[in-house]
Amino acid sequence: MLIALLIGGFGMGFAQSPDLSKVSLRLTDWIYKYENSQTRQAVGVKLVSGVDIKALDQELYARKALPAQRSAVIIQALQADARKTQPQFINWLRLVPGVDLAEMQQFWAGNVIFFEATSNAIKAISLQPGVEFIDIDAEGAFDEPVEMKASPSNKGKTVNGHEPGHDAIDAPTMWSMGYTGYGRLAMGIDTGVDPTHPSLQDRYQGNFKPANQSFFVYNNPNVSNAYDCGGSSHGTHTMGTILGMDPATNDTIGVAPEARWIAAPSICSGFGTSARIATFQWAMDPDGNPSTTSDMPDAICNSWYDPNTTNECNSLYRTTFDAVEAAGIAIVFSAGNSGSGASTITMPKNINNDTVSVFCVGATEINPPYNIAGFSSRGPSTCNAVGSLLIKPEVAAPGVGVRSAVAGGGYSNYSGTSMAAPHVTGAILLLKEAFPNLTGRQIKMALYMSATDMGAPGEDNDYGMGLINVPAAYNYLINQGHVPASYALDAGVDGVVAPSANTCDTDIAAEVDIYNFGSSMITSLTIEYRYASNAGFATMNWTGTLMPGQTTTVTLPNVTLTPGDYTLEVVVSNPNSSPDERPFDNCIFYDFKIQSGADVNTPVSLTCPGPATLSVTSPPLNTVIEWYDAPTGGNLIGTGNNYQVNAAASSNYWADITYNRFTAKPDNSGGGGNFNNDERYLYFDAYVPFTLKTVVVYAGSAGNRTIELRNSAGTVLQSTTVNIPSGQQTVTLNFNVPTGTDHILAVNGTVNLYRNNAGVSYPYEIPNVLSITRSNATTATQFYYFFYQWSVEYNSPCGREMVEVDVQNAGSISSFVYNAPVSPIVGDTIYFADQSAPTPNSWLWDFGDGNTSTLQNPKHVYAASGTYNVTLTVDGGSACSSDFSDNVEISPAVGITEANGTRLEVYPNPTAGRVNVRLVRTETGPVSFLLYNAVGAKLVDLEMDGGEELYAPLDLTALAAGTYFLHVRSGETQLVHRINRK
């Protein structure tokens, strides 16, 4: 029976003949390949929109709407339309056989919904009147450079240097006019960006706003830091060309060197069209407030394409691009590196529904005469159009041998249209600084109309309108009646000086740098600050003299905080009691952690000098404790808990604590799973360095696995290949993990290890040490992959912990040394020297052979060989006394051998190592000392020239215990003496 239920315009008829006009060609092929199969395909469905974006855009131009007004109107209209149309369609989908909504994604930008469906379900969906277009949720690819060469030094080029690409588009003229991109924001949809690169780190938006408003990762809304996930450093290189500049050398690689950046690693995320549409939607409103624009990028640089062999024009991106442009953001695309044939520009940059909407950039040589590169993709567009709309690319920029940043702090020269598009993006930022109330489309039109004609006269399919010329575009806008902005009062927070990102101090006196970005002197400011987002702001008023271009460091009032995570938020306003003319940089967010140290017993109180017990309260099992006499360096004085020292006076000691603890999911119980072979892994944050010693795995089969520790950029930091038998196994890793966020623990190659898809409860953590936050699955917190029961070793986060020993009364700690011949023998005089501190009132010596003395520094002769325990007891006053003892070893009398009036004395014998040899004779001249072992092998051959008495110490420490023979030759006399090595 045919059910004809209608739900808001979506019917329940499941006819078998699809409406192919709504289905992409590649999805059509898939439908017929898997017809009547239960195989599902991830698809995106574009619903018919109730918002005419083009008309609304034109209306906003007619109203001369400011950027904040424009973005709010566009975003609110799109969100309202999605709320109206999407629930109806989703309710209908729930009734369609073959539709899986478990990982459904909804987007108001473009009114697109992604989910999985079978062939027959897709056919039924295509017949619905509310559906406009359906396509595969296809993974994209970046326009990989055609050549990558490391710069000769792999470091900054020159002090105060800039690149030839800047000269090609005449960016230095804009700099000389004061336009450097300051106050503007660029976004890269690429492989991400290395936030630690010296040319980029100071201008990462995440230094000034929360991370989730500065770096977008499709499956991780709570990302904590930026990274570059591509091995080629593609995203870092493109962002460097947009705005890179090393402040230490003023080495300028970017067109707009004082702009800031945000980014998304959408190209290497492992996800499809949905990830990139999600990224564009996020870019329109990173902070979730449609009325704010300081979080929105001015331009988005794209160096990627959809590898669809059919090069279709009615893509899922089309209306999303329209929405982003209508919000005022400029979209810039690289043309691609598939030239020099005609129509080699791929999806989605082949779209041409507007003169400059999908602004496509070809690549020229970097030096005059700026010929088009052979690899640069050419037009015309494959989409239906006439005249200028058919011509692609729109403009050209330098893209051959472009020097820019690469992840890790170095520089390389890349070639590709991916290197050309950032030049245009940087140019937009320069012009946006001059004309902040213009839209991205208006600025792109200025670049388009003012480009220097290259190649064939007029617009062509190699260069488009020609090589961009930024000052010409600036003059074009002035001729259109636009007036450049000027800024007199402009204060900004330029950075946080203190505290450090990880501190053990609970008394915080934060220091922030305030910079005068305007042209007038600033004499007063309002500074608001707080350490938690749920706390109210405290306010302080600053007065002083801050000249244009200068920085002052302001210390905030001291606060006492408990150990934990904090975000210092500082807002400056009211320069000279007036509104700030450019509040772009008035706020900064700074994350820091106050670590908690070990619980040590402090202080230890003694009435008199004497033994003091140093300890750590209730240390966990397998904790290693070492005691030192200094907070760093110093001498190791002992190990173990409850260690005893002799305290002569009040002193400090330091415990160096190494913990061994477990974290992670303890085992594979608690949820269904299977033996998985996908490229899946766990993300974790390391707050302090630690060693990942072992993990537990469950293997489906025996074999080698390569386990890797990677950083957030995907770079392998350590790896090990282990042979894992089938079943539950403990695997030794001993990975040294540095501090950092979004580290990865993964398997490279064959996997076949168990994973859970339920019963997971992130985070798994050791507080203040590490936190396992999620997996890389689409539903990141639902899945747990491979590595259970982590064994972790780490030092106390706050370094050595001090223990005070307080000695209340004055007194002395007994100590002495003694002086005697090497290996003293019976009859030698032993001299004892008191070293007690402070000087005692009295001394009592017990020499261990029944004799005593009350002198401070006595001497003593032992009548028999043996080991004697000598004790010194001192009275230090204030009813305090102290004992100290040491052993004195006395050897038997000297062994003697005589012949021909020559006397050989050897002592001690037997010996524990050193032996003294004395030769007394009636002649002078050379003497040979030779030592043989029991089998006649010569070990020592020593010749001395001397008088009638010679002394020769021998060190036998390195020899094994046994019998040795000493031969001494003096003239015609030879003496042999046996030595016993104990």
mmCIF file of N, CA and C in Angstrom, residues 340-428:
data_model
loop_
_atom_site.group_PDB
_atom_site.id
_atom_site.type_symbol
_atom_site.label_atom_id
_atom_site.label_comp_id
_atom_site.label_asym_id
_atom_site.label_seq_id
_atom_site.Cartn_x
_atom_site.Cartn_y
_atom_site.Cartn_z
ATOM 1 N N SER A 340 49.056 23.542 -18.700
ATOM 2 C CA SER A 340 48.543 24.782 -19.256
ATOM 3 C C SER A 340 47.347 24.577 -20.181
ATOM 4 N N GLY A 341 46.663 23.441 -20.058
ATOM 5 C CA GLY A 341 45.534 23.196 -20.935
ATOM 6 C C GLY A 341 44.336 24.048 -20.593
ATOM 7 N N ALA A 342 43.431 24.175 -21.530
ATOM 8 C CA ALA A 342 42.212 24.960 -21.330
ATOM 9 C C ALA A 342 41.261 24.251 -20.372
ATOM 10 N N SER A 343 40.488 25.044 -19.640
ATOM 11 C CA SER A 343 39.438 24.546 -18.733
ATOM 12 C C SER A 343 39.993 23.540 -17.733
ATOM 13 N N THR A 344 41.112 23.879 -17.133
ATOM 14 C CA THR A 344 41.732 22.990 -16.144
ATOM 15 C C THR A 344 41.485 23.462 -14.711
ATOM 16 N N ILE A 345 40.628 24.464 -14.555
ATOM 17 C CA ILE A 345 40.267 24.932 -13.212
ATOM 18 C C ILE A 345 39.140 24.043 -12.689
ATOM 19 N N THR A 346 39.354 23.469 -11.487
ATOM 20 C CA THR A 346 38.471 22.430 -10.970
ATOM 21 C C THR A 346 37.436 22.978 -9.994
ATOM 22 N N MET A 347 36.525 22.050 -9.573
ATOM 23 C CA MET A 347 35.536 22.387 -8.554
ATOM 24 C C MET A 347 36.249 22.754 -7.249
ATOM 25 N N PRO A 348 35.635 23.641 -6.444
ATOM 26 C CA PRO A 348 34.459 24.453 -6.761
ATOM 27 C C PRO A 348 34.834 25.835 -7.289
ATOM 28 N N LYS A 349 36.127 26.036 -7.604
ATOM 29 C CA LYS A 349 36.550 27.367 -8.047
ATOM 30 C C LYS A 349 36.179 27.649 -9.485
ATOM 31 N N ASN A 350 35.568 26.660 -10.163
ATOM 32 C CA ASN A 350 35.063 26.884 -11.519
ATOM 33 C C ASN A 350 33.729 27.624 -11.514
ATOM 34 N N ILE A 351 33.112 27.779 -10.335
ATOM 35 C CA ILE A 351 31.813 28.447 -10.240
ATOM 36 C C ILE A 351 31.954 29.903 -10.678
ATOM 37 N N ASN A 352 30.976 30.377 -11.436
ATOM 38 C CA ASN A 352 31.088 31.733 -11.987
ATOM 39 C C ASN A 352 29.742 32.453 -11.983
ATOM 40 N N ASN A 353 29.026 32.347 -10.852
ATOM 41 C CA ASN A 353 27.719 32.996 -10.787
ATOM 42 C C ASN A 353 27.819 34.491 -10.506
ATOM 43 N N ASP A 354 29.073 35.017 -10.409
ATOM 44 C CA ASP A 354 29.274 36.433 -10.145
ATOM 45 C C ASP A 354 30.666 36.792 -10.631
ATOM 46 N N THR A 355 30.877 38.066 -10.969
ATOM 47 C CA THR A 355 32.167 38.492 -11.528
ATOM 48 C C THR A 355 33.333 38.162 -10.602
ATOM 49 N N VAL A 356 33.194 38.399 -9.302
ATOM 50 C CA VAL A 356 34.327 38.213 -8.389
ATOM 51 C C VAL A 356 33.971 37.348 -7.182
ATOM 52 N N SER A 357 32.836 36.685 -7.173
ATOM 53 C CA SER A 357 32.416 35.937 -5.983
ATOM 54 C C SER A 357 33.424 34.860 -5.624
ATOM 55 N N VAL A 358 33.627 33.890 -6.522
ATOM 56 C CA VAL A 358 34.638 32.857 -6.288
ATOM 57 C C VAL A 358 35.894 33.328 -7.017
ATOM 58 N N PHE A 359 36.688 34.112 -6.309
ATOM 59 C CA PHE A 359 37.806 34.847 -6.885
ATOM 60 C C PHE A 359 38.978 33.897 -7.069
ATOM 61 N N CYS A 360 39.303 33.599 -8.295
ATOM 62 C CA CYS A 360 40.259 32.568 -8.656
ATOM 63 C C CYS A 360 41.562 33.227 -9.127
ATOM 64 N N VAL A 361 42.720 32.747 -8.615
ATOM 65 C CA VAL A 361 43.995 33.418 -8.846
ATOM 66 C C VAL A 361 44.965 32.485 -9.582
ATOM 67 N N GLY A 362 45.493 32.967 -10.706
ATOM 68 C CA GLY A 362 46.537 32.256 -11.426
ATOM 69 C C GLY A 362 47.906 32.664 -10.926
ATOM 70 N N ALA A 363 48.945 31.883 -11.295
ATOM 71 C CA ALA A 363 50.301 32.113 -10.790
ATOM 72 C C ALA A 363 51.216 32.622 -11.896
ATOM 73 N N THR A 364 51.966 33.693 -11.585
ATOM 74 C CA THR A 364 52.983 34.216 -12.504
ATOM 75 C C THR A 364 54.372 33.936 -11.946
ATOM 76 N N GLU A 365 55.379 34.158 -12.792
ATOM 77 C CA GLU A 365 56.750 34.167 -12.307
ATOM 78 C C GLU A 365 56.884 35.269 -11.259
ATOM 79 N N ILE A 366 57.887 35.147 -10.392
ATOM 80 C CA ILE A 366 58.013 36.104 -9.288
ATOM 81 C C ILE A 366 58.786 37.349 -9.689
ATOM 82 N N ASN A 367 59.484 37.306 -10.819
ATOM 83 C CA ASN A 367 60.271 38.444 -11.286
ATOM 84 C C ASN A 367 59.763 38.899 -12.657
ATOM 85 N N PRO A 368 60.040 40.168 -13.010
ATOM 86 C CA PRO A 368 59.618 40.648 -14.333
ATOM 87 C C PRO A 368 60.165 39.737 -15.436
ATOM 88 N N PRO A 369 59.433 39.540 -16.541
ATOM 89 C CA PRO A 369 58.189 40.251 -16.922
ATOM 90 C C PRO A 369 56.921 39.587 -16.387
ATOM 91 N N TYR A 370 57.018 38.746 -15.346
ATOM 92 C CA TYR A 370 55.852 38.151 -14.699
ATOM 93 C C TYR A 370 55.026 37.296 -15.656
ATOM 94 N N ASN A 371 55.700 36.421 -16.393
ATOM 95 C CA ASN A 371 54.988 35.508 -17.290
ATOM 96 C C ASN A 371 54.151 34.521 -16.494
ATOM 97 N N ILE A 372 53.048 34.102 -17.091
ATOM 98 C CA ILE A 372 52.186 33.124 -16.433
ATOM 99 C C ILE A 372 52.949 31.805 -16.309
ATOM 100 N N ALA A 373 52.818 31.126 -15.158
ATOM 101 C CA ALA A 373 53.513 29.857 -14.942
ATOM 102 C C ALA A 373 52.887 28.758 -15.788
ATOM 103 N N GLY A 374 53.709 27.856 -16.272
ATOM 104 C CA GLY A 374 53.197 26.775 -17.104
ATOM 105 C C GLY A 374 52.222 25.879 -16.374
ATOM 106 N N PHE A 375 52.383 25.726 -15.063
ATOM 107 C CA PHE A 375 51.500 24.834 -14.308
ATOM 108 C C PHE A 375 50.172 25.480 -13.955
ATOM 109 N N SER A 376 50.057 26.805 -14.083
ATOM 110 C CA SER A 376 48.859 27.524 -13.636
ATOM 111 C C SER A 376 47.646 27.098 -14.448
ATOM 112 N N SER A 377 46.585 26.637 -13.761
ATOM 113 C CA SER A 377 45.371 26.192 -14.455
ATOM 114 C C SER A 377 44.730 27.344 -15.204
ATOM 115 N N ARG A 378 44.090 27.011 -16.333
ATOM 116 C CA ARG A 378 43.521 28.021 -17.223
ATOM 117 C C ARG A 378 42.001 27.872 -17.306
ATOM 118 N N GLY A 379 41.374 28.970 -17.770
ATOM 119 C CA GLY A 379 39.971 28.928 -18.130
ATOM 120 C C GLY A 379 39.827 28.446 -19.553
ATOM 121 N N PRO A 380 38.659 28.534 -20.145
ATOM 122 C CA PRO A 380 37.466 29.140 -19.532
ATOM 123 C C PRO A 380 36.779 28.192 -18.554
ATOM 124 N N SER A 381 35.836 28.727 -17.796
ATOM 125 C CA SER A 381 35.043 27.921 -16.887
ATOM 126 C C SER A 381 34.231 26.908 -17.665
ATOM 127 N N THR A 382 33.995 25.779 -17.065
ATOM 128 C CA THR A 382 33.141 24.757 -17.678
ATOM 129 C C THR A 382 31.674 24.983 -17.357
ATOM 130 N N CYS A 383 31.389 25.990 -16.538
ATOM 131 C CA CYS A 383 29.999 26.298 -16.208
ATOM 132 C C CYS A 383 29.409 27.209 -17.295
ATOM 133 N N ASN A 384 28.144 27.076 -17.522
ATOM 134 C CA ASN A 384 27.488 27.870 -18.556
ATOM 135 C C ASN A 384 27.552 29.348 -18.204
ATOM 136 N N ALA A 385 28.037 30.137 -19.136
ATOM 137 C CA ALA A 385 28.120 31.586 -18.944
ATOM 138 C C ALA A 385 28.521 32.214 -20.263
ATOM 139 N N VAL A 386 28.455 33.526 -20.291
ATOM 140 C CA VAL A 386 28.905 34.265 -21.471
ATOM 141 C C VAL A 386 29.774 35.418 -21.007
ATOM 142 N N GLY A 387 30.604 35.925 -21.924
ATOM 143 C CA GLY A 387 31.398 37.111 -21.650
ATOM 144 C C GLY A 387 32.382 36.904 -20.522
ATOM 145 N N SER A 388 32.489 37.912 -19.652
ATOM 146 C CA SER A 388 33.491 37.915 -18.597
ATOM 147 C C SER A 388 33.289 36.778 -17.598
ATOM 148 N N LEU A 389 32.053 36.367 -17.359
ATOM 149 C CA LEU A 389 31.799 35.298 -16.391
ATOM 150 C C LEU A 389 32.394 33.978 -16.844
ATOM 151 N N LEU A 390 32.609 33.823 -18.126
ATOM 152 C CA LEU A 390 33.160 32.579 -18.642
ATOM 153 C C LEU A 390 34.679 32.522 -18.454
ATOM 154 N N ILE A 391 35.303 33.674 -18.295
ATOM 155 C CA ILE A 391 36.760 33.736 -18.230
ATOM 156 C C ILE A 391 37.237 33.429 -16.807
ATOM 157 N N LYS A 392 38.216 32.580 -16.726
ATOM 158 C CA LYS A 392 38.890 32.223 -15.479
ATOM 159 C C LYS A 392 40.393 32.178 -15.760
ATOM 160 N N PRO A 393 41.247 32.518 -14.835
ATOM 161 C CA PRO A 393 40.972 33.031 -13.491
ATOM 162 C C PRO A 393 40.558 34.486 -13.522
ATOM 163 N N GLU A 394 40.282 35.060 -12.347
ATOM 164 C CA GLU A 394 39.908 36.475 -12.285
ATOM 165 C C GLU A 394 41.133 37.383 -12.372
ATOM 166 N N VAL A 395 42.204 37.021 -11.623
ATOM 167 C CA VAL A 395 43.441 37.812 -11.612
ATOM 168 C C VAL A 395 44.620 36.848 -11.470
ATOM 169 N N ALA A 396 45.818 37.401 -11.476
ATOM 170 C CA ALA A 396 47.032 36.615 -11.268
ATOM 171 C C ALA A 396 47.918 37.299 -10.236
ATOM 172 N N ALA A 397 48.826 36.507 -9.626
ATOM 173 C CA ALA A 397 49.774 37.022 -8.637
ATOM 174 C C ALA A 397 51.000 36.107 -8.640
ATOM 175 N N PRO A 398 52.127 36.543 -8.061
ATOM 176 C CA PRO A 398 53.342 35.717 -8.074
ATOM 177 C C PRO A 398 53.125 34.371 -7.393
ATOM 178 N N GLY A 399 53.609 33.312 -8.031
ATOM 179 C CA GLY A 399 53.429 31.971 -7.474
ATOM 180 C C GLY A 399 54.573 31.027 -7.780
ATOM 181 N N VAL A 400 55.708 31.518 -8.237
ATOM 182 C CA VAL A 400 56.856 30.670 -8.574
ATOM 183 C C VAL A 400 58.024 31.041 -7.663
ATOM 184 N N GLY A 401 58.571 30.039 -6.952
ATOM 185 C CA GLY A 401 59.718 30.281 -6.074
ATOM 186 C C GLY A 401 59.414 31.239 -4.952
ATOM 187 N N VAL A 402 58.232 31.134 -4.363
ATOM 188 C CA VAL A 402 57.816 32.048 -3.286
ATOM 189 C C VAL A 402 58.392 31.552 -1.963
ATOM 190 N N ARG A 403 59.166 32.408 -1.310
ATOM 191 C CA ARG A 403 59.757 32.056 -0.023
ATOM 192 C C ARG A 403 58.777 32.391 1.095
ATOM 193 N N SER A 404 58.525 31.375 1.956
ATOM 194 C CA SER A 404 57.627 31.607 3.078
ATOM 195 C C SER A 404 57.927 30.593 4.179
ATOM 196 N N ALA A 405 57.120 30.649 5.223
ATOM 197 C CA ALA A 405 57.355 29.840 6.418
ATOM 198 C C ALA A 405 56.962 28.387 6.202
ATOM 199 N N VAL A 406 57.639 27.483 6.913
ATOM 200 C CA VAL A 406 57.237 26.086 6.995
ATOM 201 C C VAL A 406 57.244 25.676 8.460
ATOM 202 N N ALA A 407 56.447 24.676 8.803
ATOM 203 C CA ALA A 407 56.308 24.248 10.190
ATOM 204 C C ALA A 407 57.662 23.882 10.774
ATOM 205 N N GLY A 408 57.849 24.260 12.020
ATOM 206 C CA GLY A 408 59.098 23.983 12.707
ATOM 207 C C GLY A 408 60.028 25.158 12.799
ATOM 208 N N GLY A 409 59.676 26.285 12.171
ATOM 209 C CA GLY A 409 60.477 27.495 12.293
ATOM 210 C C GLY A 409 61.314 27.838 11.093
ATOM 211 N N GLY A 410 61.315 26.995 10.039
ATOM 212 C CA GLY A 410 62.141 27.256 8.876
ATOM 213 C C GLY A 410 61.408 27.970 7.758
ATOM 214 N N TYR A 411 62.068 28.053 6.603
ATOM 215 C CA TYR A 411 61.540 28.738 5.431
ATOM 216 C C TYR A 411 61.840 27.888 4.203
ATOM 217 N N SER A 412 60.938 27.926 3.224
ATOM 218 C CA SER A 412 61.153 27.207 1.967
ATOM 219 C C SER A 412 60.564 27.996 0.813
ATOM 220 N N ASN A 413 61.073 27.696 -0.375
ATOM 221 C CA ASN A 413 60.559 28.302 -1.605
ATOM 222 C C ASN A 413 59.640 27.305 -2.296
ATOM 223 N N TYR A 414 58.353 27.643 -2.379
ATOM 224 C CA TYR A 414 57.371 26.773 -3.020
ATOM 225 C C TYR A 414 56.886 27.436 -4.313
ATOM 226 N N SER A 415 56.419 26.606 -5.233
ATOM 227 C CA SER A 415 55.812 27.095 -6.466
ATOM 228 C C SER A 415 54.440 26.463 -6.633
ATOM 229 N N GLY A 416 53.455 27.281 -7.003
ATOM 230 C CA GLY A 416 52.097 26.798 -7.219
ATOM 231 C C GLY A 416 51.115 27.943 -7.134
ATOM 232 N N THR A 417 49.920 27.733 -7.645
ATOM 233 C CA THR A 417 48.903 28.774 -7.488
ATOM 234 C C THR A 417 48.512 28.942 -6.029
ATOM 235 N N SER A 418 48.817 27.925 -5.199
ATOM 236 C CA SER A 418 48.613 28.069 -3.754
ATOM 237 C C SER A 418 49.481 29.182 -3.186
ATOM 238 N N MET A 419 50.553 29.523 -3.882
ATOM 239 C CA MET A 419 51.435 30.598 -3.435
ATOM 240 C C MET A 419 50.974 31.950 -3.980
ATOM 241 N N ALA A 420 50.167 31.925 -5.054
ATOM 242 C CA ALA A 420 49.646 33.157 -5.647
ATOM 243 C C ALA A 420 48.442 33.684 -4.872
ATOM 244 N N ALA A 421 47.510 32.778 -4.513
ATOM 245 C CA ALA A 421 46.290 33.200 -3.808
ATOM 246 C C ALA A 421 46.595 33.959 -2.515
ATOM 247 N N PRO A 422 47.607 33.575 -1.723
ATOM 248 C CA PRO A 422 47.892 34.354 -0.505
ATOM 249 C C PRO A 422 48.345 35.776 -0.780
ATOM 250 N N HIS A 423 49.008 36.009 -1.910
ATOM 251 C CA HIS A 423 49.352 37.400 -2.246
ATOM 252 C C HIS A 423 48.088 38.249 -2.381
ATOM 253 N N VAL A 424 47.062 37.680 -3.017
ATOM 254 C CA VAL A 424 45.808 38.411 -3.180
ATOM 255 C C VAL A 424 45.125 38.578 -1.827
ATOM 256 N N THR A 425 45.142 37.540 -0.994
ATOM 257 C CA THR A 425 44.512 37.630 0.331
ATOM 258 C C THR A 425 45.174 38.721 1.158
ATOM 259 N N GLY A 426 46.512 38.767 1.137
ATOM 260 C CA GLY A 426 47.221 39.830 1.870
ATOM 261 C C GLY A 426 46.890 41.201 1.330
ATOM 262 N N ALA A 427 46.738 41.334 -0.009
ATOM 263 C CA ALA A 427 46.376 42.617 -0.617
ATOM 264 C C ALA A 427 45.008 43.071 -0.122
ATOM 265 N N ILE A 428 44.084 42.140 0.027
ATOM 266 C CA ILE A 428 42.744 42.488 0.530
ATOM 267 C C ILE A 428 42.846 43.050 1.944
#
